[in-house]
């Protein structure tokens, strides 16, 4: 499968959100990464359904929605209605993860599971065949622009080995602190999708930076 860059709109300019969405539409990115935070699971609040619905009207690519909220199962149908294509919940926030995954798929979305930096990949191997995407957090979730946690590289390799061993099609996404310096190593370690917020939106030419990130896979 070809590699994917998912710019995180958390780092976009919300006073010019339409302009930034159009930049992503025109770029080599395949996905929009959409960070939803509730101020409980993480120490920050981002945005909710009104912003998502506006985004959906303009975005011409996959909406990859990352829920950093407690009890994510409460809102599965609402996110489907708001236009999510991939819905990722945190394993640390999901008591009945298997049921939640089935509910996400029944609502017509791909099901993702995110792991905080301290959470072992072994905690999800029993349900890996039900997961379309594993999101490895390479920062503690809550904020854009943080420093990449280097142990994520080994974790990515270990997860890739397990996915290959089990013969499943689960994608690996890396979220947090992705840069032009670490993107090549992450792709080599087995990452399929790289989320990038600060690296894209703080650059002088965001569209070119997306191309440059993608080229790190070559
Ligand atoms: C962090 C979010 C990330 C964030 C990434 O809690 O889940 O998706 O937007 O931003 P950067 O790439 O700036 O670390
Ligand atoms: Zn995210």
JSON list of C-alpha atoms and ligand atoms in Angstrom, two decimals:
[
{"chain": "A", "resi": 1, "resn": "UNK", "atom": "CA", "xyz": [0.00, 0.00, 0.00]},
{"chain": "A", "resi": 2, "resn": "UNK", "atom": "CA", "xyz": [1.27, 3.49, -0.72]},
{"chain": "A", "resi": 3, "resn": "UNK", "atom": "CA", "xyz": [2.08, 5.66, 2.24]},
{"chain": "A", "resi": 4, "resn": "UNK", "atom": "CA", "xyz": [-0.22, 8.36, 3.56]},
{"chain": "A", "resi": 5, "resn": "UNK", "atom": "CA", "xyz": [0.35, 11.81, 5.03]},
{"chain": "A", "resi": 6, "resn": "UNK", "atom": "CA", "xyz": [-2.46, 13.05, 7.28]},
{"chain": "A", "resi": 7, "resn": "UNK", "atom": "CA", "xyz": [-2.08, 16.76, 8.12]},
{"chain": "A", "resi": 8, "resn": "UNK", "atom": "CA", "xyz": [-3.59, 17.55, 11.52]},
{"chain": "A", "resi": 9, "resn": "UNK", "atom": "CA", "xyz": [-6.00, 20.45, 11.28]},
{"chain": "A", "resi": 10, "resn": "UNK", "atom": "CA", "xyz": [-5.43, 21.14, 14.98]},
{"chain": "A", "resi": 11, "resn": "UNK", "atom": "CA", "xyz": [-2.43, 23.18, 13.79]},
{"chain": "A", "resi": 12, "resn": "UNK", "atom": "CA", "xyz": [-4.40, 24.97, 11.05]},
{"chain": "A", "resi": 13, "resn": "UNK", "atom": "CA", "xyz": [-5.35, 28.64, 11.24]},
{"chain": "A", "resi": 14, "resn": "UNK", "atom": "CA", "xyz": [-8.97, 28.50, 12.43]},
{"chain": "A", "resi": 15, "resn": "UNK", "atom": "CA", "xyz": [-9.56, 32.06, 11.25]},
{"chain": "A", "resi": 16, "resn": "UNK", "atom": "CA", "xyz": [-8.77, 30.78, 7.74]},
{"chain": "A", "resi": 17, "resn": "UNK", "atom": "CA", "xyz": [-9.85, 27.18, 8.02]},
{"chain": "A", "resi": 18, "resn": "UNK", "atom": "CA", "xyz": [-11.39, 27.09, 4.54]},
{"chain": "A", "resi": 19, "resn": "UNK", "atom": "CA", "xyz": [-8.07, 28.20, 3.01]},
{"chain": "A", "resi": 20, "resn": "UNK", "atom": "CA", "xyz": [-6.11, 25.55, 4.93]},
{"chain": "A", "resi": 21, "resn": "UNK", "atom": "CA", "xyz": [-8.60, 22.81, 3.98]},
{"chain": "A", "resi": 22, "resn": "UNK", "atom": "CA", "xyz": [-8.25, 23.80, 0.33]},
{"chain": "A", "resi": 23, "resn": "UNK", "atom": "CA", "xyz": [-4.45, 23.63, 0.64]},
{"chain": "A", "resi": 24, "resn": "UNK", "atom": "CA", "xyz": [-4.79, 20.01, 1.84]},
{"chain": "A", "resi": 25, "resn": "UNK", "atom": "CA", "xyz": [-7.29, 19.23, -0.93]},
{"chain": "A", "resi": 26, "resn": "UNK", "atom": "CA", "xyz": [-4.73, 20.39, -3.49]},
{"chain": "A", "resi": 27, "resn": "UNK", "atom": "CA", "xyz": [-1.76, 18.67, -1.82]},
{"chain": "A", "resi": 28, "resn": "UNK", "atom": "CA", "xyz": [-0.37, 15.13, -1.90]},
{"chain": "A", "resi": 29, "resn": "UNK", "atom": "CA", "xyz": [-1.96, 14.36, 1.48]},
{"chain": "A", "resi": 30, "resn": "UNK", "atom": "CA", "xyz": [-4.58, 11.62, 1.32]},
{"chain": "A", "resi": 31, "resn": "UNK", "atom": "CA", "xyz": [-6.22, 12.15, 4.70]},
{"chain": "A", "resi": 32, "resn": "UNK", "atom": "CA", "xyz": [-7.32, 14.96, 7.03]},
{"chain": "A", "resi": 33, "resn": "UNK", "atom": "CA", "xyz": [-6.42, 14.17, 10.66]},
{"chain": "A", "resi": 34, "resn": "UNK", "atom": "CA", "xyz": [-9.07, 15.57, 12.99]},
{"chain": "A", "resi": 35, "resn": "UNK", "atom": "CA", "xyz": [-8.24, 15.76, 16.73]},
{"chain": "A", "resi": 36, "resn": "UNK", "atom": "CA", "xyz": [-11.24, 15.85, 19.06]},
{"chain": "A", "resi": 37, "resn": "UNK", "atom": "CA", "xyz": [-10.39, 16.56, 22.73]},
{"chain": "A", "resi": 38, "resn": "UNK", "atom": "CA", "xyz": [-12.76, 16.73, 25.69]},
{"chain": "A", "resi": 39, "resn": "UNK", "atom": "CA", "xyz": [-10.69, 18.31, 28.48]},
{"chain": "A", "resi": 40, "resn": "UNK", "atom": "CA", "xyz": [-11.08, 15.12, 30.53]},
{"chain": "A", "resi": 41, "resn": "UNK", "atom": "CA", "xyz": [-9.17, 12.37, 28.74]},
{"chain": "A", "resi": 42, "resn": "UNK", "atom": "CA", "xyz": [-6.55, 14.98, 27.79]},
{"chain": "A", "resi": 43, "resn": "UNK", "atom": "CA", "xyz": [-5.81, 18.37, 29.39]},
{"chain": "A", "resi": 44, "resn": "UNK", "atom": "CA", "xyz": [-7.10, 20.35, 26.42]},
{"chain": "A", "resi": 45, "resn": "UNK", "atom": "CA", "xyz": [-10.33, 21.02, 24.50]},
{"chain": "A", "resi": 46, "resn": "UNK", "atom": "CA", "xyz": [-10.24, 21.31, 20.72]},
{"chain": "A", "resi": 47, "resn": "UNK", "atom": "CA", "xyz": [-13.49, 21.38, 18.74]},
{"chain": "A", "resi": 48, "resn": "UNK", "atom": "CA", "xyz": [-16.62, 19.37, 18.09]},
{"chain": "A", "resi": 49, "resn": "UNK", "atom": "CA", "xyz": [-19.43, 18.72, 15.65]},
{"chain": "A", "resi": 50, "resn": "UNK", "atom": "CA", "xyz": [-20.05, 22.22, 14.20]},
{"chain": "A", "resi": 51, "resn": "UNK", "atom": "CA", "xyz": [-16.41, 22.48, 13.08]},
{"chain": "A", "resi": 52, "resn": "UNK", "atom": "CA", "xyz": [-16.42, 18.89, 11.82]},
{"chain": "A", "resi": 53, "resn": "UNK", "atom": "CA", "xyz": [-19.53, 19.45, 9.74]},
{"chain": "A", "resi": 54, "resn": "UNK", "atom": "CA", "xyz": [-18.01, 22.54, 8.09]},
{"chain": "A", "resi": 55, "resn": "UNK", "atom": "CA", "xyz": [-14.83, 20.61, 7.46]},
{"chain": "A", "resi": 56, "resn": "UNK", "atom": "CA", "xyz": [-16.80, 17.81, 5.83]},
{"chain": "A", "resi": 57, "resn": "UNK", "atom": "CA", "xyz": [-18.45, 20.26, 3.42]},
{"chain": "A", "resi": 58, "resn": "UNK", "atom": "CA", "xyz": [-15.09, 21.39, 2.02]},
{"chain": "A", "resi": 59, "resn": "UNK", "atom": "CA", "xyz": [-12.76, 18.42, 2.49]},
{"chain": "A", "resi": 60, "resn": "UNK", "atom": "CA", "xyz": [-12.39, 16.17, -0.54]},
{"chain": "A", "resi": 61, "resn": "UNK", "atom": "CA", "xyz": [-10.38, 13.47, 1.23]},
{"chain": "A", "resi": 62, "resn": "UNK", "atom": "CA", "xyz": [-10.74, 10.87, 3.99]},
{"chain": "A", "resi": 63, "resn": "UNK", "atom": "CA", "xyz": [-11.57, 12.29, 7.44]},
{"chain": "A", "resi": 64, "resn": "UNK", "atom": "CA", "xyz": [-9.44, 10.47, 9.99]},
{"chain": "A", "resi": 65, "resn": "UNK", "atom": "CA", "xyz": [-10.98, 11.36, 13.34]},
{"chain": "A", "resi": 66, "resn": "UNK", "atom": "CA", "xyz": [-8.91, 10.84, 16.50]},
{"chain": "A", "resi": 67, "resn": "UNK", "atom": "CA", "xyz": [-11.08, 10.87, 19.62]},
{"chain": "A", "resi": 68, "resn": "UNK", "atom": "CA", "xyz": [-9.25, 11.91, 22.76]},
{"chain": "A", "resi": 69, "resn": "UNK", "atom": "CA", "xyz": [-12.39, 11.66, 24.86]},
{"chain": "A", "resi": 70, "resn": "UNK", "atom": "CA", "xyz": [-13.66, 9.45, 27.67]},
{"chain": "A", "resi": 71, "resn": "UNK", "atom": "CA", "xyz": [-16.41, 6.92, 26.86]},
{"chain": "A", "resi": 72, "resn": "UNK", "atom": "CA", "xyz": [-16.07, 7.39, 23.09]},
{"chain": "A", "resi": 73, "resn": "UNK", "atom": "CA", "xyz": [-18.82, 4.81, 22.52]},
{"chain": "A", "resi": 74, "resn": "UNK", "atom": "CA", "xyz": [-21.38, 7.52, 23.40]},
{"chain": "A", "resi": 75, "resn": "UNK", "atom": "CA", "xyz": [-20.75, 9.40, 20.16]},
{"chain": "A", "resi": 76, "resn": "UNK", "atom": "CA", "xyz": [-20.12, 6.80, 17.45]},
{"chain": "A", "resi": 77, "resn": "UNK", "atom": "CA", "xyz": [-23.24, 7.55, 15.41]},
{"chain": "A", "resi": 78, "resn": "UNK", "atom": "CA", "xyz": [-22.74, 11.32, 15.80]},
{"chain": "A", "resi": 79, "resn": "UNK", "atom": "CA", "xyz": [-19.27, 11.10, 14.30]},
{"chain": "A", "resi": 80, "resn": "UNK", "atom": "CA", "xyz": [-20.56, 8.94, 11.45]},
{"chain": "A", "resi": 81, "resn": "UNK", "atom": "CA", "xyz": [-23.22, 11.59, 10.80]},
{"chain": "A", "resi": 82, "resn": "UNK", "atom": "CA", "xyz": [-20.58, 14.34, 10.94]},
{"chain": "A", "resi": 83, "resn": "UNK", "atom": "CA", "xyz": [-18.69, 12.63, 8.12]},
{"chain": "A", "resi": 84, "resn": "UNK", "atom": "CA", "xyz": [-15.91, 10.64, 9.78]},
{"chain": "A", "resi": 85, "resn": "UNK", "atom": "CA", "xyz": [-14.43, 7.91, 7.58]},
{"chain": "A", "resi": 86, "resn": "UNK", "atom": "CA", "xyz": [-11.96, 6.50, 10.10]},
{"chain": "A", "resi": 87, "resn": "UNK", "atom": "CA", "xyz": [-12.88, 6.71, 13.79]},
{"chain": "A", "resi": 88, "resn": "UNK", "atom": "CA", "xyz": [-10.10, 6.10, 16.30]},
{"chain": "A", "resi": 89, "resn": "UNK", "atom": "CA", "xyz": [-10.71, 5.61, 20.01]},
{"chain": "A", "resi": 90, "resn": "UNK", "atom": "CA", "xyz": [-8.11, 5.34, 22.76]},
{"chain": "A", "resi": 91, "resn": "UNK", "atom": "CA", "xyz": [-7.65, 1.92, 24.30]},
{"chain": "A", "resi": 92, "resn": "UNK", "atom": "CA", "xyz": [-7.17, 3.67, 27.66]},
{"chain": "A", "resi": 93, "resn": "UNK", "atom": "CA", "xyz": [-10.67, 5.18, 27.33]},
{"chain": "A", "resi": 94, "resn": "UNK", "atom": "CA", "xyz": [-12.49, 2.04, 26.19]},
{"chain": "A", "resi": 95, "resn": "UNK", "atom": "CA", "xyz": [-13.64, -0.53, 28.73]},
{"chain": "A", "resi": 96, "resn": "UNK", "atom": "CA", "xyz": [-15.33, -2.73, 26.13]},
{"chain": "A", "resi": 97, "resn": "UNK", "atom": "CA", "xyz": [-13.07, -2.12, 23.17]},
{"chain": "A", "resi": 98, "resn": "UNK", "atom": "CA", "xyz": [-14.24, -5.11, 21.12]},
{"chain": "A", "resi": 99, "resn": "UNK", "atom": "CA", "xyz": [-17.85, -3.97, 21.27]},
{"chain": "A", "resi": 100, "resn": "UNK", "atom": "CA", "xyz": [-16.88, -0.38, 20.41]},
{"chain": "A", "resi": 101, "resn": "UNK", "atom": "CA", "xyz": [-14.94, -1.56, 17.35]},
{"chain": "A", "resi": 102, "resn": "UNK", "atom": "CA", "xyz": [-17.96, -3.51, 16.11]},
{"chain": "A", "resi": 103, "resn": "UNK", "atom": "CA", "xyz": [-20.18, -0.46, 16.64]},
{"chain": "A", "resi": 104, "resn": "UNK", "atom": "CA", "xyz": [-17.81, 1.78, 14.66]},
{"chain": "A", "resi": 105, "resn": "UNK", "atom": "CA", "xyz": [-17.82, -0.66, 11.74]},
{"chain": "A", "resi": 106, "resn": "UNK", "atom": "CA", "xyz": [-21.59, -1.14, 11.92]},
{"chain": "A", "resi": 107, "resn": "UNK", "atom": "CA", "xyz": [-21.89, 2.65, 11.54]},
{"chain": "A", "resi": 108, "resn": "UNK", "atom": "CA", "xyz": [-19.97, 2.38, 8.25]},
{"chain": "A", "resi": 109, "resn": "UNK", "atom": "CA", "xyz": [-16.55, 3.65, 9.36]},
{"chain": "A", "resi": 110, "resn": "UNK", "atom": "CA", "xyz": [-13.08, 2.12, 9.59]},
{"chain": "A", "resi": 111, "resn": "UNK", "atom": "CA", "xyz": [-12.16, 1.37, 13.20]},
{"chain": "A", "resi": 112, "resn": "UNK", "atom": "CA", "xyz": [-8.94, 2.70, 14.75]},
{"chain": "A", "resi": 113, "resn": "UNK", "atom": "CA", "xyz": [-7.38, 2.22, 18.17]},
{"chain": "A", "resi": 114, "resn": "UNK", "atom": "CA", "xyz": [-4.85, 4.70, 19.62]},
{"chain": "A", "resi": 115, "resn": "UNK", "atom": "CA", "xyz": [-2.25, 3.79, 22.23]},
{"chain": "A", "resi": 116, "resn": "UNK", "atom": "CA", "xyz": [-0.65, 6.29, 24.58]},
{"chain": "A", "resi": 117, "resn": "UNK", "atom": "CA", "xyz": [3.17, 6.15, 24.77]},
{"chain": "A", "resi": 118, "resn": "UNK", "atom": "CA", "xyz": [3.08, 3.99, 27.94]},
{"chain": "A", "resi": 119, "resn": "UNK", "atom": "CA", "xyz": [0.58, 1.43, 26.62]},
{"chain": "A", "resi": 120, "resn": "UNK", "atom": "CA", "xyz": [1.97, -1.84, 25.31]},
{"chain": "A", "resi": 121, "resn": "UNK", "atom": "CA", "xyz": [1.03, -3.10, 21.84]},
{"chain": "A", "resi": 122, "resn": "UNK", "atom": "CA", "xyz": [0.33, -6.46, 23.48]},
{"chain": "A", "resi": 123, "resn": "UNK", "atom": "CA", "xyz": [-2.79, -5.01, 25.04]},
{"chain": "A", "resi": 124, "resn": "UNK", "atom": "CA", "xyz": [-4.53, -5.02, 21.65]},
{"chain": "A", "resi": 125, "resn": "UNK", "atom": "CA", "xyz": [-3.18, -8.11, 19.91]},
{"chain": "A", "resi": 126, "resn": "UNK", "atom": "CA", "xyz": [-6.22, -10.16, 20.92]},
{"chain": "A", "resi": 127, "resn": "UNK", "atom": "CA", "xyz": [-8.46, -7.86, 18.86]},
{"chain": "A", "resi": 128, "resn": "UNK", "atom": "CA", "xyz": [-6.00, -6.82, 16.14]},
{"chain": "A", "resi": 129, "resn": "UNK", "atom": "CA", "xyz": [-7.98, -8.62, 13.44]},
{"chain": "A", "resi": 130, "resn": "UNK", "atom": "CA", "xyz": [-10.92, -6.32, 14.19]},
{"chain": "A", "resi": 131, "resn": "UNK", "atom": "CA", "xyz": [-8.82, -3.15, 13.93]},
{"chain": "A", "resi": 132, "resn": "UNK", "atom": "CA", "xyz": [-8.31, -1.30, 10.64]},
{"chain": "A", "resi": 133, "resn": "UNK", "atom": "CA", "xyz": [-5.75, 1.14, 12.05]},
{"chain": "A", "resi": 134, "resn": "UNK", "atom": "CA", "xyz": [-3.51, 1.33, 15.11]},
{"chain": "A", "resi": 135, "resn": "UNK", "atom": "CA", "xyz": [-2.46, 4.86, 16.02]},
{"chain": "A", "resi": 136, "resn": "UNK", "atom": "CA", "xyz": [0.76, 4.88, 18.04]},
{"chain": "A", "resi": 137, "resn": "UNK", "atom": "CA", "xyz": [1.01, 8.12, 19.98]},
{"chain": "A", "resi": 138, "resn": "UNK", "atom": "CA", "xyz": [4.56, 9.43, 19.74]},
{"chain": "A", "resi": 139, "resn": "UNK", "atom": "CA", "xyz": [3.78, 12.27, 22.20]},
{"chain": "A", "resi": 140, "resn": "UNK", "atom": "CA", "xyz": [1.43, 12.43, 25.17]},
{"chain": "A", "resi": 141, "resn": "UNK", "atom": "CA", "xyz": [-1.85, 13.42, 23.53]},
{"chain": "A", "resi": 142, "resn": "UNK", "atom": "CA", "xyz": [-3.37, 16.84, 24.06]},
{"chain": "A", "resi": 143, "resn": "UNK", "atom": "CA", "xyz": [-1.29, 19.34, 22.15]},
{"chain": "A", "resi": 144, "resn": "UNK", "atom": "CA", "xyz": [0.33, 19.88, 18.78]},
{"chain": "A", "resi": 145, "resn": "UNK", "atom": "CA", "xyz": [3.97, 20.85, 18.42]},
{"chain": "A", "resi": 146, "resn": "UNK", "atom": "CA", "xyz": [5.46, 18.49, 21.03]},
{"chain": "A", "resi": 147, "resn": "UNK", "atom": "CA", "xyz": [8.72, 16.59, 20.81]},
{"chain": "A", "resi": 148, "resn": "UNK", "atom": "CA", "xyz": [8.74, 13.09, 19.28]},
{"chain": "A", "resi": 149, "resn": "UNK", "atom": "CA", "xyz": [9.31, 10.27, 21.81]},
{"chain": "A", "resi": 150, "resn": "UNK", "atom": "CA", "xyz": [12.13, 8.19, 20.23]},
{"chain": "A", "resi": 151, "resn": "UNK", "atom": "CA", "xyz": [11.04, 4.80, 21.70]},
{"chain": "A", "resi": 152, "resn": "UNK", "atom": "CA", "xyz": [8.12, 4.95, 19.25]},
{"chain": "A", "resi": 153, "resn": "UNK", "atom": "CA", "xyz": [10.45, 3.69, 16.51]},
{"chain": "A", "resi": 154, "resn": "UNK", "atom": "CA", "xyz": [11.02, 0.34, 18.26]},
{"chain": "A", "resi": 155, "resn": "UNK", "atom": "CA", "xyz": [7.32, 0.12, 19.11]},
{"chain": "A", "resi": 156, "resn": "UNK", "atom": "CA", "xyz": [6.45, 0.65, 15.45]},
{"chain": "A", "resi": 157, "resn": "UNK", "atom": "CA", "xyz": [8.83, -2.14, 14.38]},
{"chain": "A", "resi": 158, "resn": "UNK", "atom": "CA", "xyz": [7.44, -4.51, 17.00]},
{"chain": "A", "resi": 159, "resn": "UNK", "atom": "CA", "xyz": [3.85, -3.80, 15.96]},
{"chain": "A", "resi": 160, "resn": "UNK", "atom": "CA", "xyz": [4.71, -4.22, 12.28]},
{"chain": "A", "resi": 161, "resn": "UNK", "atom": "CA", "xyz": [6.26, -7.62, 13.05]},
{"chain": "A", "resi": 162, "resn": "UNK", "atom": "CA", "xyz": [3.12, -8.75, 14.89]},
{"chain": "A", "resi": 163, "resn": "UNK", "atom": "CA", "xyz": [0.84, -7.56, 12.08]},
{"chain": "A", "resi": 164, "resn": "UNK", "atom": "CA", "xyz": [2.96, -9.41, 9.51]},
{"chain": "A", "resi": 165, "resn": "UNK", "atom": "CA", "xyz": [3.11, -12.54, 11.69]},
{"chain": "A", "resi": 166, "resn": "UNK", "atom": "CA", "xyz": [-0.67, -12.57, 12.12]},
{"chain": "A", "resi": 167, "resn": "UNK", "atom": "CA", "xyz": [-1.24, -11.80, 8.44]},
{"chain": "A", "resi": 168, "resn": "UNK", "atom": "CA", "xyz": [-3.70, -8.94, 8.99]},
{"chain": "A", "resi": 169, "resn": "UNK", "atom": "CA", "xyz": [-4.14, -5.75, 7.00]},
{"chain": "A", "resi": 170, "resn": "UNK", "atom": "CA", "xyz": [-4.10, -3.31, 9.94]},
{"chain": "A", "resi": 171, "resn": "UNK", "atom": "CA", "xyz": [-2.46, 0.03, 9.15]},
{"chain": "A", "resi": 172, "resn": "UNK", "atom": "CA", "xyz": [0.03, 1.69, 11.49]},
{"chain": "A", "resi": 173, "resn": "UNK", "atom": "CA", "xyz": [-0.34, 5.43, 12.05]},
{"chain": "A", "resi": 174, "resn": "UNK", "atom": "CA", "xyz": [2.14, 7.57, 13.97]},
{"chain": "A", "resi": 175, "resn": "UNK", "atom": "CA", "xyz": [0.84, 10.69, 15.70]},
{"chain": "A", "resi": 176, "resn": "UNK", "atom": "CA", "xyz": [2.90, 13.41, 17.34]},
{"chain": "A", "resi": 177, "resn": "UNK", "atom": "CA", "xyz": [6.18, 15.17, 16.62]},
{"chain": "A", "resi": 178, "resn": "UNK", "atom": "CA", "xyz": [6.52, 13.78, 13.10]},
{"chain": "A", "resi": 179, "resn": "UNK", "atom": "CA", "xyz": [9.13, 15.77, 11.17]},
{"chain": "A", "resi": 180, "resn": "UNK", "atom": "CA", "xyz": [11.26, 15.63, 8.05]},
{"chain": "A", "resi": 181, "resn": "UNK", "atom": "CA", "xyz": [14.02, 14.29, 10.33]},
{"chain": "A", "resi": 182, "resn": "UNK", "atom": "CA", "xyz": [12.13, 11.21, 11.59]},
{"chain": "A", "resi": 183, "resn": "UNK", "atom": "CA", "xyz": [9.64, 10.46, 8.77]},
{"chain": "A", "resi": 184, "resn": "UNK", "atom": "CA", "xyz": [12.05, 8.25, 6.80]},
{"chain": "A", "resi": 185, "resn": "UNK", "atom": "CA", "xyz": [12.88, 6.12, 9.85]},
{"chain": "A", "resi": 186, "resn": "UNK", "atom": "CA", "xyz": [9.20, 5.80, 10.73]},
{"chain": "A", "resi": 187, "resn": "UNK", "atom": "CA", "xyz": [8.27, 4.61, 7.24]},
{"chain": "A", "resi": 188, "resn": "UNK", "atom": "CA", "xyz": [11.18, 2.15, 7.34]},
{"chain": "A", "resi": 189, "resn": "UNK", "atom": "CA", "xyz": [10.02, 0.84, 10.71]},
{"chain": "A", "resi": 190, "resn": "UNK", "atom": "CA", "xyz": [6.62, 0.02, 9.22]},
{"chain": "A", "resi": 191, "resn": "UNK", "atom": "CA", "xyz": [4.45, 3.13, 9.49]},
{"chain": "A", "resi": 192, "resn": "UNK", "atom": "CA", "xyz": [1.73, 3.46, 6.84]},
{"chain": "A", "resi": 193, "resn": "UNK", "atom": "CA", "xyz": [0.25, 6.82, 7.88]},
{"chain": "A", "resi": 194, "resn": "UNK", "atom": "CA", "xyz": [2.11, 9.81, 9.32]},
{"chain": "A", "resi": 195, "resn": "UNK", "atom": "CA", "xyz": [0.12, 12.55, 11.05]},
{"chain": "A", "resi": 196, "resn": "UNK", "atom": "CA", "xyz": [1.79, 15.95, 10.86]},
{"chain": "A", "resi": 197, "resn": "UNK", "atom": "CA", "xyz": [0.54, 19.17, 12.41]},
{"chain": "A", "resi": 198, "resn": "UNK", "atom": "CA", "xyz": [3.24, 21.60, 13.35]},
{"chain": "A", "resi": 199, "resn": "UNK", "atom": "CA", "xyz": [5.71, 20.39, 10.69]},
{"chain": "A", "resi": 200, "resn": "UNK", "atom": "CA", "xyz": [3.19, 21.14, 7.93]},
{"chain": "A", "resi": 201, "resn": "UNK", "atom": "CA", "xyz": [1.47, 24.27, 9.20]},
{"chain": "A", "resi": 202, "resn": "UNK", "atom": "CA", "xyz": [4.51, 26.09, 10.59]},
{"chain": "A", "resi": 203, "resn": "UNK", "atom": "CA", "xyz": [6.44, 25.64, 7.36]},
{"chain": "A", "resi": 204, "resn": "UNK", "atom": "CA", "xyz": [6.68, 28.36, 4.73]},
{"chain": "A", "resi": 205, "resn": "UNK", "atom": "CA", "xyz": [5.19, 26.12, 2.07]},
{"chain": "A", "resi": 206, "resn": "UNK", "atom": "CA", "xyz": [2.83, 23.61, 3.73]},
{"chain": "A", "resi": 207, "resn": "UNK", "atom": "CA", "xyz": [1.92, 21.85, 0.49]},
{"chain": "A", "resi": 208, "resn": "UNK", "atom": "CA", "xyz": [5.58, 21.34, -0.42]},
{"chain": "A", "resi": 209, "resn": "UNK", "atom": "CA", "xyz": [6.28, 20.07, 3.11]},
{"chain": "A", "resi": 210, "resn": "UNK", "atom": "CA", "xyz": [3.55, 17.43, 2.65]},
{"chain": "A", "resi": 211, "resn": "UNK", "atom": "CA", "xyz": [5.28, 16.33, -0.59]},
{"chain": "A", "resi": 212, "resn": "UNK", "atom": "CA", "xyz": [8.64, 16.29, 1.21]},
{"chain": "A", "resi": 213, "resn": "UNK", "atom": "CA", "xyz": [7.23, 14.13, 4.02]},
{"chain": "A", "resi": 214, "resn": "UNK", "atom": "CA", "xyz": [5.78, 11.68, 1.51]},
{"chain": "A", "resi": 215, "resn": "UNK", "atom": "CA", "xyz": [9.10, 11.56, -0.35]},
{"chain": "A", "resi": 216, "resn": "UNK", "atom": "CA", "xyz": [10.76, 10.33, 2.88]},
{"chain": "A", "resi": 217, "resn": "UNK", "atom": "CA", "xyz": [9.10, 6.97, 2.10]},
{"chain": "A", "resi": 218, "resn": "UNK", "atom": "CA", "xyz": [11.16, 6.56, -1.08]},
{"chain": "B", "resi": 1, "resn": "LIG", "atom": "C1", "xyz": [-1.84, 15.34, 19.75]},
{"chain": "B", "resi": 1, "resn": "LIG", "atom": "C2", "xyz": [-2.69, 15.12, 18.52]},
{"chain": "B", "resi": 1, "resn": "LIG", "atom": "C3", "xyz": [-1.89, 15.18, 17.27]},
{"chain": "B", "resi": 1, "resn": "LIG", "atom": "C4", "xyz": [-1.31, 16.54, 16.98]},
{"chain": "B", "resi": 1, "resn": "LIG", "atom": "C5", "xyz": [-0.07, 16.33, 16.18]},
{"chain": "B", "resi": 1, "resn": "LIG", "atom": "O1", "xyz": [-2.60, 15.11, 20.86]},
{"chain": "B", "resi": 1, "resn": "LIG", "atom": "O2", "xyz": [-3.30, 13.85, 18.56]},
{"chain": "B", "resi": 1, "resn": "LIG", "atom": "O3", "xyz": [-2.63, 14.70, 16.17]},
{"chain": "B", "resi": 1, "resn": "LIG", "atom": "O4", "xyz": [-2.19, 17.38, 16.28]},
{"chain": "B", "resi": 1, "resn": "LIG", "atom": "O5", "xyz": [0.59, 17.53, 16.06]},
{"chain": "B", "resi": 1, "resn": "LIG", "atom": "P1", "xyz": [2.15, 17.63, 15.80]},
{"chain": "B", "resi": 1, "resn": "LIG", "atom": "O6", "xyz": [2.41, 16.97, 14.47]},
{"chain": "B", "resi": 1, "resn": "LIG", "atom": "O7", "xyz": [2.37, 19.10, 15.79]},
{"chain": "B", "resi": 1, "resn": "LIG", "atom": "O8", "xyz": [2.86, 16.92, 16.92]},
{"chain": "B", "resi": 2, "resn": "LIG", "atom": "ZN1", "xyz": [-4.17, 13.02, 16.63]}
]
